[in-house]
Each structure stands twice: as C-alpha cells, then as structure tokens.
Coordinates of C-alpha atoms in Angstrom, one line a residue:
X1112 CA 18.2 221.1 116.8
X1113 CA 18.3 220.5 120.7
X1114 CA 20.2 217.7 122.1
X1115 CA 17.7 215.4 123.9
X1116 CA 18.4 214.0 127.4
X1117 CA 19.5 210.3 127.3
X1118 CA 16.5 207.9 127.9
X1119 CA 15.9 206.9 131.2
X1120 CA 17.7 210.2 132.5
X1121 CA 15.7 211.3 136.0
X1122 CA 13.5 214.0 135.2
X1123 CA 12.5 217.2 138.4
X1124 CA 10.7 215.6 141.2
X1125 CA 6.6 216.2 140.7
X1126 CA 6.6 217.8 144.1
X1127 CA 9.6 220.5 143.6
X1128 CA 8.6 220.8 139.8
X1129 CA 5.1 221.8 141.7
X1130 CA 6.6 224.2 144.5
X1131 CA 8.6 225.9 141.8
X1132 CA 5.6 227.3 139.5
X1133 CA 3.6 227.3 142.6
X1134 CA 2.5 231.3 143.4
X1135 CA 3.7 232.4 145.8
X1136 CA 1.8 235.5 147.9
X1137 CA 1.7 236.8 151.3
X1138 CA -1.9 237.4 152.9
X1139 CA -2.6 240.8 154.5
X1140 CA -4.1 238.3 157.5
X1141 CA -0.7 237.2 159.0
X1142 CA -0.3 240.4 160.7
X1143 CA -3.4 239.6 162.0
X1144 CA -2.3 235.7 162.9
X1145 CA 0.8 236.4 164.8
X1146 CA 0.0 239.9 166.9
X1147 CA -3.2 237.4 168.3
X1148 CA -1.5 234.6 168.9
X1149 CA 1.7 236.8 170.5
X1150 CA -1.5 238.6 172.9
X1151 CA -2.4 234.8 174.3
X1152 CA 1.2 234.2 174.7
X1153 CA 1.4 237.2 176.8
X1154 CA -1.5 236.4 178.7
X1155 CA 0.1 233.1 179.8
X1156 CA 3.5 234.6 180.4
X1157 CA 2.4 236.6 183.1
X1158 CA 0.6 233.7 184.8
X1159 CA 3.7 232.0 185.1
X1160 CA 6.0 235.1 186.8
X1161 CA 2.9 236.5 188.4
X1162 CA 3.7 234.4 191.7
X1163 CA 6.8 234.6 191.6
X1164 CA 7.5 238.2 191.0
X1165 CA 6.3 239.2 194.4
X1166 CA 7.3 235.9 195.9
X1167 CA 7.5 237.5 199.8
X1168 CA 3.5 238.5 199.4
X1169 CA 2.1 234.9 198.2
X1170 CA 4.2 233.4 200.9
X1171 CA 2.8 235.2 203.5
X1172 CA -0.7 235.1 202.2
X1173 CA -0.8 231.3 201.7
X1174 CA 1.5 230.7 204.9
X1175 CA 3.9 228.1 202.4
X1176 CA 7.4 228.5 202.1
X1177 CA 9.6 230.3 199.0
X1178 CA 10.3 226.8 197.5
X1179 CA 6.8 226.0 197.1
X1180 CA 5.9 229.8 195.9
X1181 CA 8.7 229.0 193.6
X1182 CA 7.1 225.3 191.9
X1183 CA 4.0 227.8 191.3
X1184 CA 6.5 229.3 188.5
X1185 CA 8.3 225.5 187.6
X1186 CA 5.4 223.8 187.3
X1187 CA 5.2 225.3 184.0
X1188 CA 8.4 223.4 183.4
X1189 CA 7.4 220.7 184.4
X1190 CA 4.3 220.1 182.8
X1191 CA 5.5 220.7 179.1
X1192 CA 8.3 217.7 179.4
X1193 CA 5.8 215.1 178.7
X1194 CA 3.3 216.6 177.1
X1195 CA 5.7 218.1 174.3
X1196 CA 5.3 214.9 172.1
X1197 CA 1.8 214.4 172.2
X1198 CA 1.4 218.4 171.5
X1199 CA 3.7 218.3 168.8
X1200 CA 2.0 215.2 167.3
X1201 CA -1.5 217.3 167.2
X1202 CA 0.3 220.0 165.9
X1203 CA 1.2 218.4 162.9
X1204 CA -1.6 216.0 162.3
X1205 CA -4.1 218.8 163.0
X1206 CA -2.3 222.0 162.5
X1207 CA -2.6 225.6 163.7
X1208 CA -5.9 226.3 164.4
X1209 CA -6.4 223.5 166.9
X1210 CA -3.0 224.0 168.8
X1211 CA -4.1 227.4 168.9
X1212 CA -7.5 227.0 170.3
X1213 CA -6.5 224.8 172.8
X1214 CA -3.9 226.8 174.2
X1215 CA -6.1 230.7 174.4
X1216 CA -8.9 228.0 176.0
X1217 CA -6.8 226.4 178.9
X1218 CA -5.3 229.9 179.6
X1219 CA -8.5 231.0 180.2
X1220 CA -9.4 228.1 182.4
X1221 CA -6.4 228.8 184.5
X1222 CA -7.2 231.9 185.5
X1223 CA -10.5 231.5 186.0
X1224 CA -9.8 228.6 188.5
X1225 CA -7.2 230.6 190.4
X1226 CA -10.2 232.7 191.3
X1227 CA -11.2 229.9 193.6
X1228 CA -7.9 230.6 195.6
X1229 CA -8.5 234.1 197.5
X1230 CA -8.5 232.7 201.4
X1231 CA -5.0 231.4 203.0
X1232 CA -6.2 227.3 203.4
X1233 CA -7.0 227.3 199.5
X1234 CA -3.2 227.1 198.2
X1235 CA -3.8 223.9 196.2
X1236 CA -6.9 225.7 194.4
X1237 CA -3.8 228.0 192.9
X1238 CA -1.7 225.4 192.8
X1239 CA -4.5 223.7 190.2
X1240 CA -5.3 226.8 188.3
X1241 CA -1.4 227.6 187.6
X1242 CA -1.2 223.6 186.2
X1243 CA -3.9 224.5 184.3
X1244 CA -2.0 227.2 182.9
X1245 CA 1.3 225.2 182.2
X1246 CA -0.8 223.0 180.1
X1247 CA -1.8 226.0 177.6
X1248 CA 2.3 226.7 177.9
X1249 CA 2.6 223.2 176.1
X1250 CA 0.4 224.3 173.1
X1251 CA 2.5 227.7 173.1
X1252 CA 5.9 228.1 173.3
X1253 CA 6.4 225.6 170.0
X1254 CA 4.4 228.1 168.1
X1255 CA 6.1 231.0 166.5
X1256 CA 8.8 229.7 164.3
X1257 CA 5.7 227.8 162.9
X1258 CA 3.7 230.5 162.3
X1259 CA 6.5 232.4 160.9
X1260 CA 7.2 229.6 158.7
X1261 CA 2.9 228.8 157.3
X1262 CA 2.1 232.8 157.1
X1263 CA 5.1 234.4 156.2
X1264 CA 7.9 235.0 153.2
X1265 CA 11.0 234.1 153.3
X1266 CA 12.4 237.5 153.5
X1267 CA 10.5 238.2 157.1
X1268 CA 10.2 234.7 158.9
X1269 CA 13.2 235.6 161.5
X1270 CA 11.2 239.0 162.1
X1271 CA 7.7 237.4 162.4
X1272 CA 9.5 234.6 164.6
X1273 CA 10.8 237.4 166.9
X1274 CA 7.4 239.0 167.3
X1275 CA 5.7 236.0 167.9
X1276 CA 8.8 235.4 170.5
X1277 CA 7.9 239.2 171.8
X1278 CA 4.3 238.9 173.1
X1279 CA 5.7 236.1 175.5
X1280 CA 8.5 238.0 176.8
X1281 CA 6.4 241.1 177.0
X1282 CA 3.9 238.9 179.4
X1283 CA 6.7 238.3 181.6
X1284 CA 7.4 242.3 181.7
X1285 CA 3.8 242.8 182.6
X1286 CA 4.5 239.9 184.9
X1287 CA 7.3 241.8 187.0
X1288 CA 5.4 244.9 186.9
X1289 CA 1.7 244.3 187.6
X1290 CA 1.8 242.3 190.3
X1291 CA 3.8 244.7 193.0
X1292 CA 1.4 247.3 192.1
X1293 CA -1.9 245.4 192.4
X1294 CA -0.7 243.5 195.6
X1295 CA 0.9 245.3 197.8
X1296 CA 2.6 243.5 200.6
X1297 CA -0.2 244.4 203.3
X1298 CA -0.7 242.6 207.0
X1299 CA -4.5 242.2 207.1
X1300 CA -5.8 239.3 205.6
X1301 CA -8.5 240.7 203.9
X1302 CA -7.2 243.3 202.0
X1303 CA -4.6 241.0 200.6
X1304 CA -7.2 238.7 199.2
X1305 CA -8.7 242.0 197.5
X1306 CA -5.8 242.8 196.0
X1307 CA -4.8 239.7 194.9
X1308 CA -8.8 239.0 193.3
X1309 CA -8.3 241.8 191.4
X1310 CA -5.4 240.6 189.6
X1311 CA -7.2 237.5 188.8
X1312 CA -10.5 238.8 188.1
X1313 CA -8.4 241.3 185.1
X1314 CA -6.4 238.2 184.1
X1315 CA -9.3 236.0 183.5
X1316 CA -11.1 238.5 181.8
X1317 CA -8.1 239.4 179.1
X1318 CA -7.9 235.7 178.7
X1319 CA -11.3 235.1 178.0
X1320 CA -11.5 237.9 175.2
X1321 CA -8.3 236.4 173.7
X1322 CA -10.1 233.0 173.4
X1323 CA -12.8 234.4 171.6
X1324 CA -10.6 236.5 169.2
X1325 CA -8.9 233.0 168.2
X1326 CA -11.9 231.5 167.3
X1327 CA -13.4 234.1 165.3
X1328 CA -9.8 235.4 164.0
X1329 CA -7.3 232.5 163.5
X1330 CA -7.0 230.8 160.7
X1331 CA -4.9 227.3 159.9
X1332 CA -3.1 229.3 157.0
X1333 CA -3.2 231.3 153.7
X1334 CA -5.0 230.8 150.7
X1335 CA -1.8 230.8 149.2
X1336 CA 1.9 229.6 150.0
X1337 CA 4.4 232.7 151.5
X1338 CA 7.2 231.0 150.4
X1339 CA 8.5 228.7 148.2
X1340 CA 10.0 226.0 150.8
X1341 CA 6.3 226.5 152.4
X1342 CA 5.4 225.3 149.0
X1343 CA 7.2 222.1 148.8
X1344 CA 6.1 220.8 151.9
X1345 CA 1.9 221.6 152.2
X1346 CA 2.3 219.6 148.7
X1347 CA 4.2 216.4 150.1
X1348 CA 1.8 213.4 150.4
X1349 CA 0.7 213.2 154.0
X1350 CA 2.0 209.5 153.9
X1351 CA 5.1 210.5 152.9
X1352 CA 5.6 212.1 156.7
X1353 CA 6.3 210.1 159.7
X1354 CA 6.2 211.9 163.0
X1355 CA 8.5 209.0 165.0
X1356 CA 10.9 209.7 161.7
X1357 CA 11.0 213.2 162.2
X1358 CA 12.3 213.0 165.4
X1359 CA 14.8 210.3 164.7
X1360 CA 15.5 212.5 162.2
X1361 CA 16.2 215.4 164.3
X1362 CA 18.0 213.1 166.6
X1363 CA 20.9 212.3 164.7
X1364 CA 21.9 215.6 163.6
X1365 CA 24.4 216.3 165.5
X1366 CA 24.2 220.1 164.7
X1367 CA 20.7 220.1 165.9
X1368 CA 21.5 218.4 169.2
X1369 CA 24.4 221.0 170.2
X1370 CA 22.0 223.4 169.7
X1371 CA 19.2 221.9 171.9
X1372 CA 22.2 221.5 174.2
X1373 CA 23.4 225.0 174.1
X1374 CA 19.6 226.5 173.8
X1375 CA 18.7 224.7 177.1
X1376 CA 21.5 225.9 179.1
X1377 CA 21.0 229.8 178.2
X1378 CA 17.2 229.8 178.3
X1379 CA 17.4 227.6 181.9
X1380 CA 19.3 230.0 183.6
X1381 CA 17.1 232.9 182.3
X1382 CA 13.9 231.4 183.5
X1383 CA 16.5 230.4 186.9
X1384 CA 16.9 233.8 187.5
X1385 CA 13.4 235.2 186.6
X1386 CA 12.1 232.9 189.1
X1387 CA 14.5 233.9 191.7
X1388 CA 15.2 237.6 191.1
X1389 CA 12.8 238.8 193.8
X1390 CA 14.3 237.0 196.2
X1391 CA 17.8 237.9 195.3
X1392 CA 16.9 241.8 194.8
X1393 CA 15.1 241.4 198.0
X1394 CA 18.0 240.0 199.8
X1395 CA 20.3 242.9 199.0
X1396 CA 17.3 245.6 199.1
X1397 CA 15.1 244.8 201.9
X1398 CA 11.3 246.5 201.1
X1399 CA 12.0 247.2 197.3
X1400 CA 9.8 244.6 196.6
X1401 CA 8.1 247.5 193.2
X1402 CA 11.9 247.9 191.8
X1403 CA 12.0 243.9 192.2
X1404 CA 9.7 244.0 189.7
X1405 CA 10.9 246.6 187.8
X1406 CA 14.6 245.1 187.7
X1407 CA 12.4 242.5 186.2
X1408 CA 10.9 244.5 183.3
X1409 CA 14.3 246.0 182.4
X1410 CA 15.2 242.5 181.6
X1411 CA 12.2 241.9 179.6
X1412 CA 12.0 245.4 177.5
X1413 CA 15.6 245.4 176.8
X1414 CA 15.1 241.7 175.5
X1415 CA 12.3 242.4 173.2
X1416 CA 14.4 245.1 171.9
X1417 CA 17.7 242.6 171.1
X1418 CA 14.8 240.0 170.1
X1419 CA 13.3 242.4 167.6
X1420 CA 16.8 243.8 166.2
X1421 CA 18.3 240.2 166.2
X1422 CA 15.5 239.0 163.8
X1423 CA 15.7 241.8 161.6
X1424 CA 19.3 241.3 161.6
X1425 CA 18.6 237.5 160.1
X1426 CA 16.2 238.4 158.0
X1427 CA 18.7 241.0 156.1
X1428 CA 22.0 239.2 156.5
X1429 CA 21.0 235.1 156.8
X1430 CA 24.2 234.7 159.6
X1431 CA 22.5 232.4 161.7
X1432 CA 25.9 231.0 163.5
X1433 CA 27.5 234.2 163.5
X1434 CA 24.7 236.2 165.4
X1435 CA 23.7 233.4 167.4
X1436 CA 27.6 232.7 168.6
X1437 CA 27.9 236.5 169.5
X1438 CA 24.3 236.4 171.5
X1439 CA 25.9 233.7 173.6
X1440 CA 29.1 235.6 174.3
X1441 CA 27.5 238.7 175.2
X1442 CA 24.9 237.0 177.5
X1443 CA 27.8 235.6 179.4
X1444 CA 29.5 238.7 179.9
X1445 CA 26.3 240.4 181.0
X1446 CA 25.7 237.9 183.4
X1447 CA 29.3 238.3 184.7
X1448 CA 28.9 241.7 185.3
X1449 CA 24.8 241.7 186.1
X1450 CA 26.3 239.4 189.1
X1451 CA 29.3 241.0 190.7
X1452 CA 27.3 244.3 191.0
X1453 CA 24.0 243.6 192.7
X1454 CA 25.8 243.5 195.8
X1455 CA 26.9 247.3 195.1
X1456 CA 24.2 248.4 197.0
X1457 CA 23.3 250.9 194.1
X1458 CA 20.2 249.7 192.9
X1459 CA 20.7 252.5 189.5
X1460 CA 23.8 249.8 188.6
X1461 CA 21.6 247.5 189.2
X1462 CA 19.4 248.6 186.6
X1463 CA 21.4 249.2 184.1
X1464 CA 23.7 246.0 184.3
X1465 CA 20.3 244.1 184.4
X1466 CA 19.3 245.5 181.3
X1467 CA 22.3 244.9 179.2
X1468 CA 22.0 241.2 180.4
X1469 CA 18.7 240.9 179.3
X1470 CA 19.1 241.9 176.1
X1471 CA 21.4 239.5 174.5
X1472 CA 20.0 236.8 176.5
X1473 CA 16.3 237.3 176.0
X1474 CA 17.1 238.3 172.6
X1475 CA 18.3 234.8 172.3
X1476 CA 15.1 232.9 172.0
X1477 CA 14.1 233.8 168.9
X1478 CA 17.8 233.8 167.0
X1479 CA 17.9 229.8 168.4
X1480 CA 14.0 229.2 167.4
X1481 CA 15.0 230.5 163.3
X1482 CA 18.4 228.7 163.5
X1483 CA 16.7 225.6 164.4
X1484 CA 14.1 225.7 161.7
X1485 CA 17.3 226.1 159.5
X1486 CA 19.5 222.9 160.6
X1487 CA 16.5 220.8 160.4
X1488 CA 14.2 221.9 157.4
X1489 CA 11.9 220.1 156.0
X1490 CA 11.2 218.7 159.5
X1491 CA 8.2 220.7 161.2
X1492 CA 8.9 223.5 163.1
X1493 CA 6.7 222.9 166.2
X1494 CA 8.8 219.5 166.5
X1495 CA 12.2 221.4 166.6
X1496 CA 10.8 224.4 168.7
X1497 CA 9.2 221.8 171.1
X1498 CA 13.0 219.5 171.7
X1499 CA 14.6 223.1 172.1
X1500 CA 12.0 224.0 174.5
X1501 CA 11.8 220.6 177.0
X1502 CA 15.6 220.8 177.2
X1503 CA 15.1 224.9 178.6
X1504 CA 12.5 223.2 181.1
X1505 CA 14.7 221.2 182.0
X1506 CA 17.6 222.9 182.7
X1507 CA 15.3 225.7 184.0
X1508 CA 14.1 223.3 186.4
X1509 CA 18.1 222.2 187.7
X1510 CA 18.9 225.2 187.9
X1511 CA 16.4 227.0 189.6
X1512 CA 16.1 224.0 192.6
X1513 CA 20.4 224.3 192.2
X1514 CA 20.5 228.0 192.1
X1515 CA 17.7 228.1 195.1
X1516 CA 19.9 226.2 197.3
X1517 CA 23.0 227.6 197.0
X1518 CA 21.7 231.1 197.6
X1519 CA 20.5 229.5 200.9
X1520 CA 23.8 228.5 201.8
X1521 CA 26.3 230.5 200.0
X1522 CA 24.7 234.0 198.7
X1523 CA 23.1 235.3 195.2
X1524 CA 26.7 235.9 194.1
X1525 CA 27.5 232.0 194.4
X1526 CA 24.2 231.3 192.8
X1527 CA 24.9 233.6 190.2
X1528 CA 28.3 232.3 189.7
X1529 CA 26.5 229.0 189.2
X1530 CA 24.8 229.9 186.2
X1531 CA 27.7 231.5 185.0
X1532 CA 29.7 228.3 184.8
X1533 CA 26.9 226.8 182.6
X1534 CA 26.6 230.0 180.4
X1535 CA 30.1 229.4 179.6
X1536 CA 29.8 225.9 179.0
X1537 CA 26.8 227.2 176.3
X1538 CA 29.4 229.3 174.5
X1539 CA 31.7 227.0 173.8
X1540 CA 29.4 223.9 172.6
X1541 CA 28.1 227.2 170.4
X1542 CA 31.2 227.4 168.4
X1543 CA 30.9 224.0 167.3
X1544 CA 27.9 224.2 165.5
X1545 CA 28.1 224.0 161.7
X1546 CA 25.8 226.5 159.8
X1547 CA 23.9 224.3 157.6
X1548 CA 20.9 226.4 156.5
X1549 CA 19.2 224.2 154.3
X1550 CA 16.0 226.3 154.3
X1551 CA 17.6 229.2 152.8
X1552 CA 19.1 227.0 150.4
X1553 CA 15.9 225.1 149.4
X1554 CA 14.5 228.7 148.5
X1555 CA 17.1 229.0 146.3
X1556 CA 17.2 226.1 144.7
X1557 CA 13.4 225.9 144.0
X1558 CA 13.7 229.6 142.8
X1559 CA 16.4 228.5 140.4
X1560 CA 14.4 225.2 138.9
X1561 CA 11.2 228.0 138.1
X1562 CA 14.1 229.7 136.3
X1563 CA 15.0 226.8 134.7
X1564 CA 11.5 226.0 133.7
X1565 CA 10.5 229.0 132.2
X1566 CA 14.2 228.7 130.0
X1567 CA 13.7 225.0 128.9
X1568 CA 11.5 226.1 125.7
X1569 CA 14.8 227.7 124.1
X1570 CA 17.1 225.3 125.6
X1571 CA 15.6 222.1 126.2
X1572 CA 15.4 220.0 129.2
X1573 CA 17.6 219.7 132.2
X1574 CA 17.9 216.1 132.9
X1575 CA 19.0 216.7 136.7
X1576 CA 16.8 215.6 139.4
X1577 CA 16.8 219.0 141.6
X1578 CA 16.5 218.0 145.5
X1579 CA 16.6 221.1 147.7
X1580 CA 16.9 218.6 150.8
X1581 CA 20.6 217.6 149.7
X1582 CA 21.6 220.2 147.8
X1583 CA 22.2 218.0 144.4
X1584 CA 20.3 220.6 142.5
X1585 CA 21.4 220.9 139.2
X1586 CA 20.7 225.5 138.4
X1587 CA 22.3 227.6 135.6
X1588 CA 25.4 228.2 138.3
X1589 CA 25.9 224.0 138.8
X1590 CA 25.9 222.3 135.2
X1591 CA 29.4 220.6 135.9
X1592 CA 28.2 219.1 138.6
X1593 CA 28.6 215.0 138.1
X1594 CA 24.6 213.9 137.0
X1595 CA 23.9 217.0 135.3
X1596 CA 24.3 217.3 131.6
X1597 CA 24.3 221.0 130.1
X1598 CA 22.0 222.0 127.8
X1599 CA 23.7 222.7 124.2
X1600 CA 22.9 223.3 120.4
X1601 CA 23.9 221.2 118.0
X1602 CA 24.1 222.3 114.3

C-alpha cells in the first residue's frame, strides 16, 4: 500500500506541472536569430560614434561647435529615456518579431535621411537622420538578454547574451575606425562632402539589406521551448501578466535597483568617454586624428573579447556576483591607469592601457544584462534590460556634458578623474548586491518536479505545491521542509 496525501493537500501548480513534462529542444535557427539581429545592432552602433569619432572634421564641415557635434552622439541618449516604456510595453504585448522590425526599419531610415545632409547649411538634415537613428536604439539595446532568454538553453543564454551584446560593441569598433579613413580631414568643401556621402551612401545600403534579412529571417521564437524556465512563462495566462506590475515589481527589489544604480554609472562613463576620446586623444596628439580612432577600436575589440570570455565564464560557473564584482574592480583600475598615462606622450602606452580598460568595462554590459535577468525572473527581460539601459543614458548623458566641461577648464586628466570618482562609487554599491539567481534556481526546481513526476507511479504523490518563483519547492533533496510530506510505504 501507498500512503495517500491528506484531503485537501495542494496538489503542483497546472502551469509548472506543464513546464516540467514540457520538451524541451533548441532550434538550429537561433544561431540564425541572434548573429542577424547582432548585424542591425552593429549597423546602428556605428551611426551613433560615426560623428563623434572624427569630431574635428564634422565641426569644420558643418561650421557648429564640439558640443553640438557631441548631442549628434547623446541624442541617442536622449531619445531612449522616454520611449523605453512604451518600447518595452510593445515588446511584450507584441513580442520579437515586431520590436525587431521596427528597429532594422528606422535604422535604415536614418541613414537614408542623413544623405540629405552633404552641404555645410544642412546640419539639422543630420541632426534629423541621427534622431531617427536613436529611435531604432530604443527598439535595440533591450534586446539580447531577450533573445537569449526565447531561443536559447539554459546552459548558453550568458553566451548568446554576450554575442547579441558583441555586434553592438563591434558597430562602435567599425565606428572608430571607418570614419577617419573615409573622411579625411580635407580643406575644400567639396571633397569633404564626397567623402562624407560615401559613408552614408555604404551605411544606408548595409542597413537596408539588414532590414530585409529581418523580414524574411526572423522569427518571434521556436517551435519549441529552449528551456525549462522559457517553459513556465510562454504557458502563463496572458492575464495573469501586468506590465505596470512588472515594473512595480522590479521597483522594489532592492537588489535590482543597486544594480540599475551600479550598471548606469559604469556604462555612462564608457559612452562619456567614447564620445569624447577624439577630442581628448586629439588634445594630447595634435593630427592623429586615424589613431583616435584606432585608440577607439582597441577599446572595442578588447571588450568583445572580455564580453565573449565573461559570458562563457557564466554559462560554465553560474557566479553572477562574483564576476560581475571583479568586472567593476578591474574597470576602475583600468581607468586609473588608462588616465594618468595619456598624457605620457607615448601614444604605444596609450594603446595598450586603452585596451586593458576596455576590456573589463565593455566586457561589462553583457555580465549586468544576464545578472539582471537573474535577480528579476519571471519578469520580462526587455523590461529589466530597458531600466538598466535609461539609467546608462542617463548617466552617459551627465557625464559626458560634466566630463565636456571640465576638460574645457581643467584638462582630460580632471575629466578623467571625474569618472573615476563615479567608477568607484559603482564598486562599492556592487558589493552590496545579494546574488539571488532565481532563474537558475527555477530550472532546477522544474527539472526536479519532471523527476518527481516520472517517480510518483512507485511512490505515490508529492502533496507539495512546487513554486520555482519562491523557492518552496518541495524535490527528492527538500522533503523535511515544513508543507511537504515524504512519500513512504506502509505494510
């Protein structure tokens, strides 16, 4: 005989019950999904540092000063503040596809209208095309983690996250390269404006391919769930979710709110000094307007490379507060020592101190995009990505108009100081952060109740009510636990 559970006991949730004999299986497509979707985010990274990186030229060419060269490269900024919410919103109401096409189409828009911008009186054509372009940011940046999170397993979301992360930070490479090869800094009028239409005309045309890759290639998700955690929520009732909720939600976690803190402060002073580094290289090298630029990719690569390593690193190990605290040191330190040697006057130094800073700070993004998905699971990813993203504009916003002006009065090395001072603020709010990964643990737990389920003919039934979201799961390991009654044979 079995011994019955008493009557009335809770029984598994119909929804976990569900995501736990769910099947599970990855689709050959997501490879597919994320390397298209990380080619559009290129595209648009390099329309926002394309200005910027050779910030001397446009000035001259549109007779306007640095500080409005330099809202070119904050309007992106700017823009995705208020537009987050109503992005976000349409992200989870309508999903990926839509986001997805709206973002590869107003990209392509942007560059198309910047073509309407080659003579010196036609700044505010630019000016149009480069908002244009900060709009398709909006329906961008919130994107990986939840793409890695719909297509992928559990075992590769950090890495997919970090490629996803990688196409961006790769269009800002391009973005410090291209430009000071395509446009050279060049008197006459004319030439300029041939230089400078060539760039566009190569932009617009990438962008235009990419749009029409996204609507023949992307696709809102795969036939079948990656994960089991993906499980559990594409079955929960669509009025069980409340979009205002999940951001109340998100809002009292205190966890989550250091982090958007802490996120803000490192990514602001890395899109600070992208926007400013020609200026400051500039300052120190007169006429090294091409090693600007590719003072600017060393950054970049060496961040895709700490991006790429740091998500494989989470994928294998699951130390989400550990890597993310170390990250944040070692960005600080680099950014110590990337500022008390560009004045050295050895532009090799330069180099190589840029490099190391860029890759624990670049290599950032995608460490605080996966442990956000963690602290706040089952919330929607786009909606976390998106809070951690307007507090970067933000701060990248302060601190490039902060940083501008006291390099005006003071030096790059004040400047540079200036960031510092917040980096180090970053690094200690860091350490406070608890590691509360409930989406590993939701794996788990769902993984255990199929177990269960496929061990209840023998043994009879579990009366537990397993709830991955609180951790109250009652698995083989937890029977003690107060609720849960152990299953036992009675002769």
């Amino acid at each position: 005989m079995v011994q019955q559970e008493p009557a009335g006991a809770p029984g598994p949730a119909v929804g976990e019950v569900a995501a736990a004999t769910a099947e599970v299986r990855l689709s050959s497509r997501r490879w597919v999904v994320v390397l298209l979707f990380s080619s559009y985010s290129l595209c648009n990274a390099f329309q926002w540092i394309q200005y910027g990186s050779i910030n001397n030229v446009f000035m001259h060419f549109y007779n306007v000063s640095s500080f409005a060269i330099d809202w070119l490269s904050m309007s992106y900024m700017l823009t995705y503040i208020p537009l987050l919410f109503p992005v976000a919103w349409l992200l989870d109401k309508r999903g990926l596809r839509l986001i997805a096409l709206a973002g590869s189409a107003l990209n392509a828009a942007g560059a198309w209208v910047k073509l309407g911008s080659l003579k010196p009186h036609l700044f505010p054509v630019t000016v149009l095309g480069q908002v244009i372009c900060s709009m398709a940011q909006v329906f961008i940046l919130g994107m990986p983690s939840r793409i890695a999170s719909v297509w992928f397993g559990s075992h590769e979301v950090s890495t997919a996250c970090s490629i996803a992360v990688f196409g961006n930070q790769l269009g800002i490479a391009l973005g410090f390269l291209v430009p000071p090869v395509l446009v050279p800094n060049v008197e006459d009028e004319e030439k300029l404006a041939y230089h400078i239409s060539i760039m566009f005309f190569m932009t617009a045309g990438v962008a235009t391919a990419l749009f029409i890759l996204v609507v023949i290639v992307f696709k809102e998700k795969p036939p079948n769930p990656p994960s089991r955690a993906q499980a559990l929520i594409q079955l929960r009732p669509p009025e069980e979710y409340s979009y205002v909720k999940s951001i109340l939600h998100l809002l009292r976690s205190a966890n989550f709110l250091l982090l958007v803190v802490t996120y803000g402060l490192n990514t602001g002073c890395f899109y600070a000094l992208s926007t400013l580094l020609n200026r400051m290289v500039i300052h120190h090298y007169p006429g090294e307007e091409v090693n600007a630029g590719r003072i600017g990719l060393t950054i970049i690569v060496s961040g895709m490379a700490g991006a790429l390593i740091s998500g494989i690193w989470l994928d294998r190990t699951k130390t989400y507060k550990q890597t993310t605290l170390v990250v944040y040191i070692m960005s600080l330190v680099g950014m110590i020592v990337y500022t008390f040697t560009l004045s050295l006057n050895h532009l090799w130094v330069v180099f190589v101190t840029a490099g190391m800073l860029g890759f624990f700070m670049t290599g950032y993004l995608p460490v605080g995009f996966e442990f956000a998905a963690e602290l706040t699971y089952p919330e929607s990813e786009g909606t976390s990505s998106g809070l951690l993203n307007v507090s970067a504009q933000i701060f990248g916003i302060a601190f490039t108009i902060g940083q501008g002006k006291i390099m005006d009065h003071f030096g790059t090395k004040a400047g540079n100081l200036f960031l510092c001072s917040f980096m180090f603020l970053g690094t200690i709010m860091t350490a406070f952060i608890n590691a509360d990964l409930r989406r590993q643990r939701a794996n788990l737990d769902l993984e255990q109740t199929r177990l269960q389920g496929s061990n209840q003919m023998d043994y009879g039934t579990v009366a537990c009510n397993p709830n991955p979201i609180n951790s109250h799961s009652c698995s083989l390991a937890h029977t003690q636990r107060k609720g849960c009654q152990k299953p036992a044979l009675i002769p």
